[in-house]
Short mmCIF file of C-alpha atoms in Angstrom, two decimals:
data_model
loop_
_atom_site.label_atom_id
_atom_site.label_comp_id
_atom_site.label_asym_id
_atom_site.label_seq_id
_atom_site.Cartn_x
_atom_site.Cartn_y
_atom_site.Cartn_z
CA UNK X 7 -12.41 -31.80 -14.55
CA UNK X 8 -12.15 -30.05 -11.34
CA UNK X 9 -8.52 -31.03 -11.08
CA UNK X 10 -7.83 -29.42 -14.46
CA UNK X 11 -9.39 -26.32 -13.29
CA UNK X 12 -7.09 -26.32 -10.25
CA UNK X 13 -4.07 -26.79 -12.29
CA UNK X 14 -5.04 -24.09 -14.68
CA UNK X 15 -5.53 -21.54 -11.93
CA UNK X 16 -2.33 -22.46 -10.27
CA UNK X 17 -0.55 -22.15 -13.64
CA UNK X 18 -2.07 -18.76 -14.28
CA UNK X 19 -1.20 -17.62 -10.78
CA UNK X 20 2.31 -18.72 -11.12
CA UNK X 21 2.68 -16.97 -14.69
CA UNK X 22 1.42 -13.69 -13.04
CA UNK X 23 3.92 -13.93 -10.26
CA UNK X 24 6.75 -14.76 -12.65
CA UNK X 25 5.90 -11.76 -14.76
CA UNK X 26 6.05 -9.51 -11.77
CA UNK X 27 9.51 -10.84 -10.83
CA UNK X 28 10.47 -10.53 -14.48
CA UNK X 29 9.72 -6.80 -14.62
CA UNK X 30 11.54 -6.11 -11.33
CA UNK X 31 14.41 -8.28 -12.40
CA UNK X 32 14.76 -6.39 -15.76
CA UNK X 33 14.71 -3.01 -14.06
CA UNK X 34 17.33 -4.07 -11.65
CA UNK X 35 19.51 -5.68 -14.36
CA UNK X 36 19.28 -2.59 -16.61
CA UNK X 37 20.27 -0.25 -13.80
CA UNK X 38 23.16 -2.40 -12.43
CA UNK X 39 24.44 -3.18 -15.94
CA UNK X 40 24.64 0.55 -16.91
CA UNK X 41 25.32 1.99 -13.50
CA UNK X 42 27.94 -0.38 -12.14
CA UNK X 43 30.73 0.97 -14.48
CA UNK X 44 30.08 4.42 -13.18
CA UNK X 45 30.33 3.56 -9.57
CA UNK X 46 33.78 4.21 -8.15
CA UNK X 47 35.14 6.12 -5.07
CA UNK X 48 35.45 9.39 -7.04
CA UNK X 49 31.79 9.25 -8.03
CA UNK X 50 30.48 8.48 -4.58
CA UNK X 51 32.63 10.84 -2.52
CA UNK X 52 33.28 13.59 -5.14
CA UNK X 53 31.60 16.76 -5.70
CA UNK X 54 29.75 17.36 -8.97
CA UNK X 55 31.21 19.54 -11.69
CA UNK X 56 29.81 21.02 -14.90
CA UNK X 57 26.21 20.93 -13.44
CA UNK X 58 26.58 17.21 -12.60
CA UNK X 59 27.85 16.13 -16.12
CA UNK X 60 31.16 15.16 -14.44
CA UNK X 61 32.49 14.54 -11.00
CA UNK X 62 30.66 12.82 -8.18
CA UNK X 63 27.22 12.86 -6.40
CA UNK X 64 28.39 13.10 -2.77
CA UNK X 65 26.30 16.24 -1.88
CA UNK X 66 23.25 14.51 -3.29
CA UNK X 67 23.83 11.35 -1.16
CA UNK X 68 24.40 13.55 1.89
CA UNK X 69 21.24 15.50 1.07
CA UNK X 70 19.07 12.46 0.71
CA UNK X 71 20.47 10.87 3.86
CA UNK X 72 19.86 14.05 5.89
CA UNK X 73 16.25 14.19 4.57
CA UNK X 74 15.79 10.42 5.57
CA UNK X 75 17.08 11.20 9.07
CA UNK X 76 14.94 14.30 9.29
CA UNK X 77 11.80 12.48 8.15
CA UNK X 78 12.49 9.72 10.69
CA UNK X 79 12.89 12.13 13.42
CA UNK X 80 9.72 13.90 12.60
CA UNK X 81 7.52 11.22 11.50
CA UNK X 82 8.28 8.27 13.89
CA UNK X 83 7.22 10.02 17.10
CA UNK X 84 4.17 11.57 15.53
CA UNK X 85 3.12 8.29 13.74
CA UNK X 86 3.77 5.98 16.54
CA UNK X 87 2.17 8.34 19.02
CA UNK X 88 -0.87 8.57 16.72
CA UNK X 89 -1.02 4.76 16.33
CA UNK X 90 -0.85 4.37 20.15
CA UNK X 91 -3.74 6.74 20.61
CA UNK X 92 -5.77 5.06 17.88
CA UNK X 93 -5.00 1.43 19.01
CA UNK X 94 -5.05 1.81 22.66
CA UNK X 95 -7.06 4.78 23.70
CA UNK X 96 -9.43 6.02 21.08
CA UNK X 97 -13.09 5.06 21.46
CA UNK X 98 -14.71 3.57 18.43
CA UNK X 99 -16.98 6.54 17.83
CA UNK X 100 -17.67 9.07 15.04
CA UNK X 101 -14.61 11.10 15.82
CA UNK X 102 -12.47 7.99 15.49
CA UNK X 103 -14.14 7.20 12.13
CA UNK X 104 -13.28 10.71 10.97
CA UNK X 105 -9.61 10.38 12.09
CA UNK X 106 -9.36 7.09 10.02
CA UNK X 107 -10.89 8.77 7.04
CA UNK X 108 -8.32 11.47 7.27
CA UNK X 109 -5.47 8.98 7.40
CA UNK X 110 -6.85 7.13 4.32
CA UNK X 111 -7.32 10.30 2.51
CA UNK X 112 -3.79 11.53 3.44
CA UNK X 113 -2.35 8.24 1.96
CA UNK X 114 -4.17 8.88 -1.24
CA UNK X 115 -2.95 12.50 -1.73
CA UNK X 116 -0.64 12.75 -4.75
CA UNK X 117 2.89 13.54 -3.80
CA UNK X 118 3.01 16.76 -5.77
CA UNK X 119 0.23 18.14 -3.66
CA UNK X 120 2.27 17.39 -0.59
CA UNK X 121 5.11 19.34 -2.22
CA UNK X 122 2.78 22.35 -2.80
CA UNK X 123 1.47 21.92 0.77
CA UNK X 124 5.13 21.99 2.15
CA UNK X 125 5.99 25.07 -0.03
CA UNK X 126 2.92 26.89 1.32
CA UNK X 127 3.20 25.98 4.93
CA UNK X 128 6.86 25.16 5.81
CA UNK X 129 8.73 27.11 3.18
CA UNK X 130 6.66 30.31 3.08
CA UNK X 131 4.33 30.46 6.09
CA UNK X 132 6.80 29.12 8.74
CA UNK X 133 9.58 30.85 6.90
CA UNK X 134 11.95 27.91 6.87
CA UNK X 135 12.72 28.68 3.22
CA UNK X 136 13.80 25.74 0.95
CA UNK X 137 15.59 23.70 3.55
CA UNK X 138 16.36 20.32 4.99
CA UNK X 139 13.82 21.14 7.70
CA UNK X 140 11.01 22.09 5.34
CA UNK X 141 11.66 18.99 3.14
CA UNK X 142 11.86 16.60 6.04
CA UNK X 143 8.55 17.99 7.37
CA UNK X 144 6.90 17.61 3.95
CA UNK X 145 8.10 14.08 3.51
CA UNK X 146 7.11 13.27 7.04
CA UNK X 147 3.65 14.33 6.27
CA UNK X 148 3.58 12.12 3.30
CA UNK X 149 4.69 8.99 5.06
CA UNK X 150 2.65 9.55 8.24
CA UNK X 151 -0.27 7.38 7.03
CA UNK X 152 2.03 4.42 6.29
CA UNK X 153 3.62 4.69 9.77
CA UNK X 154 0.34 4.94 11.56
CA UNK X 155 -1.26 2.06 9.70
CA UNK X 156 1.87 -0.18 10.21
CA UNK X 157 2.30 0.74 13.86
CA UNK X 158 -1.44 0.33 14.67
CA UNK X 159 -1.54 -3.10 13.13
CA UNK X 160 1.64 -4.07 15.03
CA UNK X 161 0.15 -2.87 18.38
CA UNK X 162 -3.03 -4.71 17.71
CA UNK X 163 -1.11 -7.92 16.97
CA UNK X 164 0.01 -7.96 20.70
CA UNK X 165 -2.16 -10.62 22.37
CA UNK X 166 -4.85 -9.63 24.67
CA UNK X 167 -3.49 -11.99 27.25
CA UNK X 168 -0.50 -9.74 27.90
CA UNK X 169 -2.73 -6.65 28.26
CA UNK X 170 -5.13 -8.53 30.67
CA UNK X 171 -2.25 -9.88 32.77
CA UNK X 172 -0.59 -6.39 33.07
CA UNK X 173 -3.75 -4.71 34.09
CA UNK X 174 -4.67 -7.50 36.53
CA UNK X 175 -1.34 -7.12 38.21
CA UNK X 176 -2.26 -3.46 38.88
CA UNK X 177 -0.45 -1.74 36.02
CA UNK X 178 -1.99 1.53 34.82
CA UNK X 179 -2.85 1.71 31.12
CA UNK X 180 0.36 3.59 30.32
CA UNK X 181 2.61 1.17 32.35
CA UNK X 182 0.87 -1.61 30.46
CA UNK X 183 1.63 -0.02 27.15
CA UNK X 184 5.05 0.90 28.04
CA UNK X 185 6.22 -2.42 29.56
CA UNK X 186 4.08 -5.06 27.79
CA UNK X 187 2.94 -3.54 24.43
CA UNK X 188 5.53 -1.32 22.91
CA UNK X 189 8.50 -3.75 23.52
CA UNK X 190 6.69 -6.39 21.49
CA UNK X 191 5.34 -4.19 18.80
CA UNK X 192 8.32 -2.02 18.44
CA UNK X 193 9.91 -4.08 15.76
CA UNK X 194 6.85 -4.18 13.59
CA UNK X 195 6.43 -0.34 13.97
CA UNK X 196 9.90 0.34 13.06
CA UNK X 197 9.92 -2.02 10.16
CA UNK X 198 6.82 -0.65 8.70
CA UNK X 199 7.85 2.80 9.23
CA UNK X 200 11.36 2.38 7.53
CA UNK X 201 9.80 0.69 4.50
CA UNK X 202 7.48 3.75 4.18
CA UNK X 203 10.34 6.21 4.67
CA UNK X 204 12.42 4.25 2.11
CA UNK X 205 9.79 4.96 -0.41
CA UNK X 206 9.77 8.57 0.54
CA UNK X 207 13.57 8.80 0.06
CA UNK X 208 13.09 8.20 -3.59
CA UNK X 209 10.21 10.68 -4.05
CA UNK X 210 10.94 13.79 -6.16
CA UNK X 211 7.79 15.86 -6.14
CA UNK X 212 7.66 16.65 -2.35
CA UNK X 213 11.35 17.78 -2.21
CA UNK X 214 11.12 19.58 -5.65
CA UNK X 215 9.47 22.70 -4.08
CA UNK X 216 10.69 22.41 -0.41
CA UNK X 217 14.34 21.67 -0.33
CA UNK X 218 16.03 20.19 -3.42
CA UNK X 219 18.74 22.29 -5.13
CA UNK X 220 19.43 22.12 -8.80
CA UNK X 221 23.28 22.35 -8.39
CA UNK X 222 24.87 23.01 -5.09
CA UNK X 223 28.32 21.37 -4.96
CA UNK X 224 28.85 21.81 -1.12
CA UNK X 225 27.63 20.19 1.99
CA UNK X 226 24.83 21.63 4.14
CA UNK X 227 25.81 23.38 7.44
CA UNK X 228 22.44 23.27 9.25
CA UNK X 229 18.90 22.09 8.80
CA UNK X 230 18.15 25.44 7.35
CA UNK X 231 20.35 24.78 4.27
CA UNK X 232 19.25 23.72 0.89
CA UNK X 233 20.65 20.35 -0.42
CA UNK X 234 20.89 18.30 -3.49
CA UNK X 235 18.96 15.06 -3.38
CA UNK X 236 19.46 11.91 -5.30
CA UNK X 237 15.97 11.57 -7.03
CA UNK X 238 15.89 15.32 -7.96
CA UNK X 239 19.48 15.05 -9.20
CA UNK X 240 18.62 12.05 -11.29
CA UNK X 241 15.57 13.92 -12.72
CA UNK X 242 17.82 16.88 -13.69
CA UNK X 243 20.45 14.70 -15.32
CA UNK X 244 17.96 12.72 -17.23
CA UNK X 245 15.67 15.34 -18.54
CA UNK X 246 16.76 18.90 -17.79
CA UNK X 247 20.51 18.70 -18.45
CA UNK X 248 21.93 20.23 -21.75
CA UNK X 249 24.26 17.26 -22.08
CA UNK X 250 21.58 14.55 -21.04
CA UNK X 251 22.35 12.35 -24.04
CA UNK X 252 26.05 12.20 -23.24
CA UNK X 253 25.98 11.34 -19.55
CA UNK X 254 24.07 8.15 -19.43
CA UNK X 255 26.61 6.63 -17.05
CA UNK X 256 26.11 9.51 -14.62
CA UNK X 257 22.32 9.02 -14.63
CA UNK X 258 22.46 5.11 -14.23
CA UNK X 259 25.10 5.62 -11.56
CA UNK X 260 22.86 7.86 -9.64
CA UNK X 261 19.89 5.65 -10.11
CA UNK X 262 22.03 2.74 -8.87
CA UNK X 263 23.24 4.62 -5.74
CA UNK X 264 19.50 5.74 -4.98
CA UNK X 265 18.27 2.10 -5.35
CA UNK X 266 21.11 0.76 -3.19
CA UNK X 267 20.26 3.42 -0.54
CA UNK X 268 16.53 2.41 -0.44
CA UNK X 269 17.42 -1.27 -0.46
CA UNK X 270 19.81 -0.72 2.28
CA UNK X 271 17.07 0.91 4.30
CA UNK X 272 14.83 -2.03 3.72
CA UNK X 273 17.46 -4.38 4.61
CA UNK X 274 18.00 -2.58 7.89
CA UNK X 275 14.42 -2.77 8.61
CA UNK X 276 14.44 -6.49 8.09
CA UNK X 277 17.47 -6.87 10.30
CA UNK X 278 15.78 -4.98 12.98
CA UNK X 279 12.66 -7.16 12.73
CA UNK X 280 14.68 -10.48 12.84
CA UNK X 281 16.62 -9.24 15.89
CA UNK X 282 13.33 -8.40 17.90
CA UNK X 283 11.53 -11.47 16.69
CA UNK X 284 14.32 -13.61 18.29
CA UNK X 285 14.09 -11.63 21.53
CA UNK X 286 10.39 -11.83 21.83
CA UNK X 287 8.74 -15.01 20.76
CA UNK X 288 5.18 -16.11 21.90
CA UNK F 23 -23.38 -11.34 59.79
CA UNK F 24 -24.24 -14.10 57.50
CA UNK F 25 -27.81 -13.92 56.25
CA UNK F 26 -29.04 -17.15 57.67
CA UNK F 27 -32.16 -17.42 55.53
CA UNK F 28 -29.96 -17.31 52.35
CA UNK F 29 -27.06 -19.23 53.59
CA UNK F 30 -28.40 -21.87 56.07
CA UNK F 31 -25.41 -24.09 55.81
CA UNK F 32 -22.68 -21.33 56.23
CA UNK F 33 -21.00 -21.27 59.73
CA UNK F 34 -22.33 -18.36 61.76
CA UNK F 35 -19.06 -16.85 62.31
CA UNK F 36 -17.77 -16.96 58.79
CA UNK F 37 -16.12 -13.73 57.82
CA UNK F 38 -17.25 -12.38 54.43
CA UNK F 39 -14.64 -10.59 52.42
CA UNK F 40 -16.49 -9.86 49.25
CA UNK F 41 -20.21 -8.96 49.30
CA UNK F 42 -22.16 -8.07 46.29
CA UNK F 43 -25.63 -6.54 46.25
CA UNK F 44 -28.04 -6.59 43.36
CA UNK F 45 -25.40 -6.47 40.82
CA UNK F 46 -26.42 -5.98 37.16
CA UNK F 47 -23.95 -5.98 34.40
CA UNK F 48 -24.53 -4.78 30.77
CA UNK F 49 -22.52 -5.27 27.61
CA UNK F 50 -24.00 -2.29 25.66
CA UNK F 51 -27.75 -3.06 25.67
CA UNK F 52 -27.29 -6.63 26.55
CA UNK F 53 -27.73 -7.55 30.27
CA UNK F 54 -25.34 -10.28 31.19
CA UNK F 55 -25.91 -10.36 35.01
CA UNK F 56 -29.21 -9.87 36.87
CA UNK F 57 -29.33 -9.08 40.56
CA UNK F 58 -26.42 -11.05 41.79
CA UNK F 59 -26.27 -10.88 45.62
CA UNK F 60 -23.54 -13.13 46.76
CA UNK F 61 -21.19 -13.43 49.77
CA UNK F 62 -17.74 -14.78 49.58
CA UNK F 63 -16.09 -15.92 52.62
CA UNK F 64 -12.47 -15.15 53.58
CA UNK F 65 -9.76 -17.72 53.32
CA UNK F 66 -11.94 -20.29 51.58
CA UNK F 67 -12.43 -21.36 48.01
CA UNK F 68 -15.68 -20.48 46.43
CA UNK F 69 -16.40 -22.03 43.03
CA UNK F 70 -18.66 -20.38 40.35
CA UNK F 71 -20.24 -22.92 38.22
CA UNK F 72 -22.74 -22.99 35.43
CA UNK F 73 -23.09 -23.51 31.68
CA UNK F 74 -21.23 -21.38 29.17
CA UNK F 75 -22.59 -17.88 28.89
CA UNK F 76 -24.17 -18.05 32.27
CA UNK F 77 -22.34 -14.93 33.44
CA UNK F 78 -19.84 -16.50 35.97
CA UNK F 79 -16.71 -15.20 34.17
CA UNK F 80 -18.31 -11.74 33.81
CA UNK F 81 -19.21 -11.78 37.44
CA UNK F 82 -15.53 -12.75 38.33
CA UNK F 83 -14.15 -10.07 36.23
CA UNK F 84 -16.41 -7.42 38.06
CA UNK F 85 -14.52 -8.26 41.22
CA UNK F 86 -11.28 -6.76 40.16
CA UNK F 87 -12.89 -4.28 37.66
CA UNK F 88 -11.29 -6.05 34.69
CA UNK F 89 -14.56 -5.21 32.85
CA UNK F 90 -13.73 -1.63 32.91
CA UNK F 91 -11.83 -2.18 29.84
CA UNK F 92 -14.76 -3.32 27.73
CA UNK F 93 -16.23 -0.34 25.86
CA UNK F 94 -19.90 0.40 26.64
CA UNK F 95 -20.16 -1.93 29.48
CA UNK F 96 -21.84 -0.87 32.74
CA UNK F 97 -22.23 -2.19 36.31
CA UNK F 98 -25.10 -1.47 38.64
CA UNK F 99 -25.53 -2.45 42.15
CA UNK F 100 -22.86 -2.77 44.85
CA UNK F 101 -19.69 -4.78 45.10
CA UNK F 102 -17.77 -4.41 48.31
CA UNK F 103 -14.48 -5.83 49.26
CA UNK F 104 -13.65 -5.47 52.98
CA UNK F 105 -16.54 -3.30 53.28
CA UNK F 106 -15.28 -0.93 50.69
CA UNK F 107 -17.36 -0.24 47.68
CA UNK F 108 -14.97 -0.93 44.80
CA UNK F 109 -17.21 0.85 42.22
CA UNK F 110 -17.38 4.09 44.33
CA UNK F 111 -16.13 7.13 42.57
CA UNK F 112 -12.53 7.81 43.41
CA UNK F 113 -11.64 4.18 43.86
CA UNK F 114 -7.96 3.38 43.05
CA UNK F 115 -8.17 0.54 40.56
CA UNK F 116 -4.49 -0.11 40.91
CA UNK F 117 -4.79 -0.62 44.65
CA UNK F 118 -7.78 -2.78 44.13
CA UNK F 119 -5.89 -5.06 41.76
CA UNK F 120 -2.92 -5.30 44.08
CA UNK F 121 -5.48 -6.74 46.58
CA UNK F 122 -7.38 -8.86 44.19
CA UNK F 123 -5.07 -10.96 41.84
CA UNK F 124 -6.22 -12.75 38.84
CA UNK F 125 -5.24 -15.93 36.92
CA UNK F 126 -6.64 -16.32 33.44
CA UNK F 127 -7.94 -19.33 31.50
CA UNK F 128 -5.12 -19.25 28.97
CA UNK F 129 -1.81 -18.89 30.66
CA UNK F 130 -0.39 -15.65 29.58
CA UNK F 131 3.35 -15.35 30.75
CA UNK F 132 4.99 -12.25 29.23
CA UNK F 133 7.65 -13.10 26.62
CA UNK F 134 10.36 -12.33 29.29
CA UNK F 135 12.44 -14.27 31.66
CA UNK F 136 10.79 -16.30 34.47
CA UNK F 137 12.34 -13.92 37.00
CA UNK F 138 11.03 -10.75 35.18
CA UNK F 139 7.61 -12.29 34.84
CA UNK F 140 7.35 -12.75 38.61
CA UNK F 141 9.05 -9.49 39.36
CA UNK F 142 6.90 -7.45 36.95
CA UNK F 143 4.14 -6.64 39.50
CA UNK F 144 6.45 -5.64 42.36
CA UNK F 145 8.46 -3.61 39.90
CA UNK F 146 5.67 -1.57 38.56
CA UNK F 147 4.56 -0.90 42.12
CA UNK F 148 7.93 0.67 42.88
CA UNK F 149 10.10 -2.15 44.19
CA UNK F 150 13.67 -1.57 43.04
CA UNK F 151 15.81 -3.37 45.65
CA UNK F 152 17.25 -6.33 43.67
CA UNK F 153 17.62 -8.44 46.97
CA UNK F 154 14.08 -7.69 47.96
CA UNK F 155 12.91 -8.53 44.38
CA UNK F 156 14.83 -11.87 44.49
CA UNK F 157 13.25 -12.71 47.82
CA UNK F 158 9.74 -11.96 46.47
CA UNK F 159 10.34 -14.07 43.33
CA UNK F 160 11.68 -16.99 45.15
CA UNK F 161 8.70 -16.89 47.78
CA UNK F 162 6.15 -16.52 45.10
CA UNK F 163 7.51 -19.32 42.99
CA UNK F 164 7.68 -21.56 46.19
CA UNK F 165 4.20 -20.78 47.09
CA UNK F 166 3.03 -21.80 43.59
CA UNK F 167 5.05 -25.08 43.83
CA UNK F 168 7.14 -24.34 40.76
CA UNK F 169 10.31 -23.19 42.51
CA UNK F 170 12.10 -26.58 42.35
CA UNK F 171 11.44 -26.88 38.46
CA UNK F 172 12.66 -23.37 37.57
CA UNK F 173 15.24 -22.24 40.25
CA UNK F 174 18.16 -23.21 37.94
CA UNK F 175 16.67 -21.24 34.96
CA UNK F 176 15.23 -18.15 36.41
CA UNK F 177 16.64 -16.09 33.55
CA UNK F 178 15.31 -18.40 30.77
CA UNK F 179 12.42 -17.32 28.57
CA UNK F 180 9.09 -18.15 30.30
CA UNK F 181 7.65 -19.15 26.89
CA UNK F 182 9.83 -22.28 27.12
CA UNK F 183 7.82 -23.74 29.99
CA UNK F 184 5.00 -26.27 29.58
CA UNK F 185 1.55 -25.30 29.74
CA UNK F 186 1.06 -26.43 33.37
CA UNK F 187 4.33 -24.69 34.40
CA UNK F 188 3.23 -21.58 32.67
CA UNK F 189 0.03 -21.48 34.57
CA UNK F 190 1.80 -21.92 37.85
CA UNK F 191 4.16 -19.21 36.89
CA UNK F 192 1.11 -16.91 36.26
CA UNK F 193 -0.17 -17.78 39.72
CA UNK F 194 3.24 -16.98 41.19
CA UNK F 195 3.28 -13.70 39.32
CA UNK F 196 -0.15 -12.83 40.67
CA UNK F 197 0.94 -13.77 44.27
CA UNK F 198 4.12 -11.58 43.93
CA UNK F 199 2.01 -8.44 44.14
CA UNK F 200 0.79 -9.60 47.63
CA UNK F 201 -2.93 -9.96 47.01
CA UNK F 202 -5.40 -11.18 49.71
CA UNK F 203 -7.83 -12.46 47.18
CA UNK F 204 -7.16 -14.61 44.08
CA UNK F 205 -9.61 -14.91 41.20
CA UNK F 206 -9.17 -17.77 38.85
CA UNK F 207 -10.97 -17.97 35.56
CA UNK F 208 -10.90 -21.51 34.63
CA UNK F 209 -7.23 -21.96 35.32
CA UNK F 210 -6.94 -25.51 34.41
CA UNK F 211 -9.37 -25.86 31.51
CA UNK F 212 -6.59 -25.75 28.89
CA UNK F 213 -4.29 -28.24 30.76
CA UNK F 214 -3.68 -32.09 30.69
CA UNK F 215 -4.94 -34.03 33.63
CA UNK F 216 -1.58 -34.23 35.50
CA UNK F 217 -1.13 -30.50 35.29
CA UNK F 218 -4.64 -29.99 36.38
CA UNK F 219 -4.14 -32.10 39.34
CA UNK F 220 -1.10 -29.93 40.34
CA UNK F 221 -3.06 -26.63 39.92
CA UNK F 222 -5.92 -28.20 42.19
CA UNK F 223 -3.30 -29.26 44.81
CA UNK F 224 -1.91 -25.79 44.76
CA UNK F 225 -5.28 -24.26 45.15
CA UNK F 226 -5.68 -26.57 48.27
CA UNK F 227 -2.40 -25.14 49.66
CA UNK F 228 -3.19 -21.54 48.99
CA UNK F 229 -6.71 -21.62 50.59
CA UNK F 230 -5.06 -21.26 54.06
CA UNK F 231 -3.72 -17.90 53.17
CA UNK F 232 -5.92 -16.56 50.45
CA UNK F 233 -9.59 -16.06 49.57
CA UNK F 234 -9.97 -17.87 46.24
CA UNK F 235 -12.85 -17.41 43.79
CA UNK F 236 -12.64 -19.95 40.97
CA UNK F 237 -14.71 -20.21 37.78
CA UNK F 238 -14.87 -23.71 36.43
CA UNK F 239 -16.65 -25.77 33.78
CA UNK F 240 -15.62 -28.91 35.59
CA UNK F 241 -17.92 -29.87 38.31
CA UNK F 242 -15.72 -32.50 39.70
CA UNK F 243 -13.04 -29.91 40.08
CA UNK F 244 -15.57 -27.67 41.85
CA UNK F 245 -16.38 -30.48 44.20
CA UNK F 246 -12.78 -31.33 44.78
CA UNK F 247 -11.29 -27.85 45.33
CA UNK F 248 -14.03 -25.73 46.80
CA UNK F 249 -15.65 -25.08 50.04
CA UNK F 250 -18.55 -23.17 48.82
CA UNK F 251 -20.28 -23.31 45.29
CA UNK F 252 -22.46 -20.79 43.54
CA UNK F 253 -24.47 -21.86 40.63
CA UNK F 254 -25.16 -19.40 37.90
CA UNK F 255 -27.78 -19.71 35.10
CA UNK F 256 -28.60 -17.30 32.40
CA UNK F 257 -26.97 -14.39 34.28
CA UNK F 258 -28.71 -15.05 37.59
CA UNK F 259 -27.30 -16.62 40.78
CA UNK F 260 -29.52 -19.61 41.31
CA UNK F 261 -28.04 -21.03 44.50
CA UNK F 262 -25.09 -20.68 46.78
CA UNK F 263 -24.18 -23.11 49.43
CA UNK F 264 -21.49 -25.24 50.96
CA UNK F 265 -20.08 -27.43 48.20
CA UNK F 266 -21.17 -30.83 49.64
CA UNK F 267 -24.70 -29.61 49.94
CA UNK F 268 -24.80 -28.24 46.38
CA UNK F 269 -23.53 -31.49 44.92
CA UNK F 270 -25.69 -33.82 47.13
CA UNK F 271 -28.81 -31.97 47.87
CA UNK F 272 -29.35 -28.65 46.27
CA UNK F 273 -32.42 -26.69 47.14
CA UNK F 274 -33.14 -25.55 43.57
CA UNK F 275 -34.30 -27.94 40.82
CA UNK F 276 -32.15 -26.12 38.19
CA UNK F 277 -29.07 -26.69 40.21
CA UNK F 278 -29.93 -30.28 40.47
CA UNK F 279 -30.50 -30.58 36.83
CA UNK F 280 -27.24 -29.11 36.03
CA UNK F 281 -25.32 -31.13 38.53
CA UNK F 282 -26.82 -34.30 37.31
CA UNK F 283 -25.99 -33.37 33.85
CA UNK F 284 -29.58 -32.84 32.55
CA UNK F 285 -28.45 -29.67 30.73
CA UNK F 286 -25.36 -27.47 30.14
#
């Protein structure tokens, strides 16, 4: 009887897992099947023509990449710094609880709200205008909770023995953190952060109002320039374009490139983690 | 110098390096140590024994202020090392910990090379000269009787060493900073008998140059390695005396009960 129940549970759990894999598999299959024929050098390295109905998506790729770089540059130092404070310095008091509440809330804020916030603060108030800078700052705000949580976990995973040993040898707190905590937790922090940023790279709402251009077939010159971005470009092609029904291959191609980019980021994160894991084992 | 009424069996000319006066310690509202007044003689081994939770480790960690890292903890009373109150305002904890090294129960080498482990302390204290560092590393490893085993693989990861070797490496790492006092918190409790013997032999060699305070669960170990023994029970210091005296003819009944295995 008990054995039957065990088997049933196992079967049900397996079924659920397969269902998830199936859904992901189908999405991937659909995008690759329809997108792969559109992929060629001209598509990747060319500039769009006829509002994106023809030509390539190079400016959108560059735009999304520059947003990713900008987001990393802003959010990594802030997020990791915050995590170090929370994990190593902050006392477990009411103020700390308040900070944590803020982080959880921040994680739950809808992305369009971040977009509006970015429009209000960075684009208008700070006067950056719609630009890579404003977009990166907005995306950075959005991924901060992910980075802080991942980094804090990674810091707390460093065994107490290393901390005790460092301090007992006369290291100051910061020396201990710098020499015996950060090197071991860096991989976890970077991996978690890149996964979060990968998700942000595919977001449309936050960049919609802060950076993304509808059609801008040239490359940006500075961080104060507007750019096209893959998710927004895809949204335009699929829903706003007058020829939307006749450019399926362009839509799927763009989706595939975006997907590859995000997967590439995740893969990079995994490689970094493997590299560091080999370096520091305990 | 030595209070003869409290320590009738201590030699009169014994130099005391650590003195504690009515030390109380609190974890939040819980008091863990009550009025501990203890003298620890220089260049001898003093063992702290007692059942689990009796406060001996807490007391040990007061001596290099490692308890500072515990939130909401508090020390009262006076702890002096070389006649300097180590809890006085303005005390440089880094200097204190250079003077008072510590070895932990669970060996905790850093996931770095053997060399970098030993050189860690000198490096953070500003030693950059590679030749000088190499000297310190060799000297420390020799002092901890592990040099011959690791001299050919100084740049291998310390995590590849056996448990006993790791613990001796940790002792070498502590010695590299140049302490006068070595605190050991059950340094052999996680080791096999053979490794334990090597650690005990090592303590025997180090006692000529260092003041050693060792916490141990193992009474035979205390009897083997120490010159003086302090018995703790429920956060109080019950008795402190020359080790042979404690183990053959203690003054307090509680000590006798513990030694003879009637509790704890």
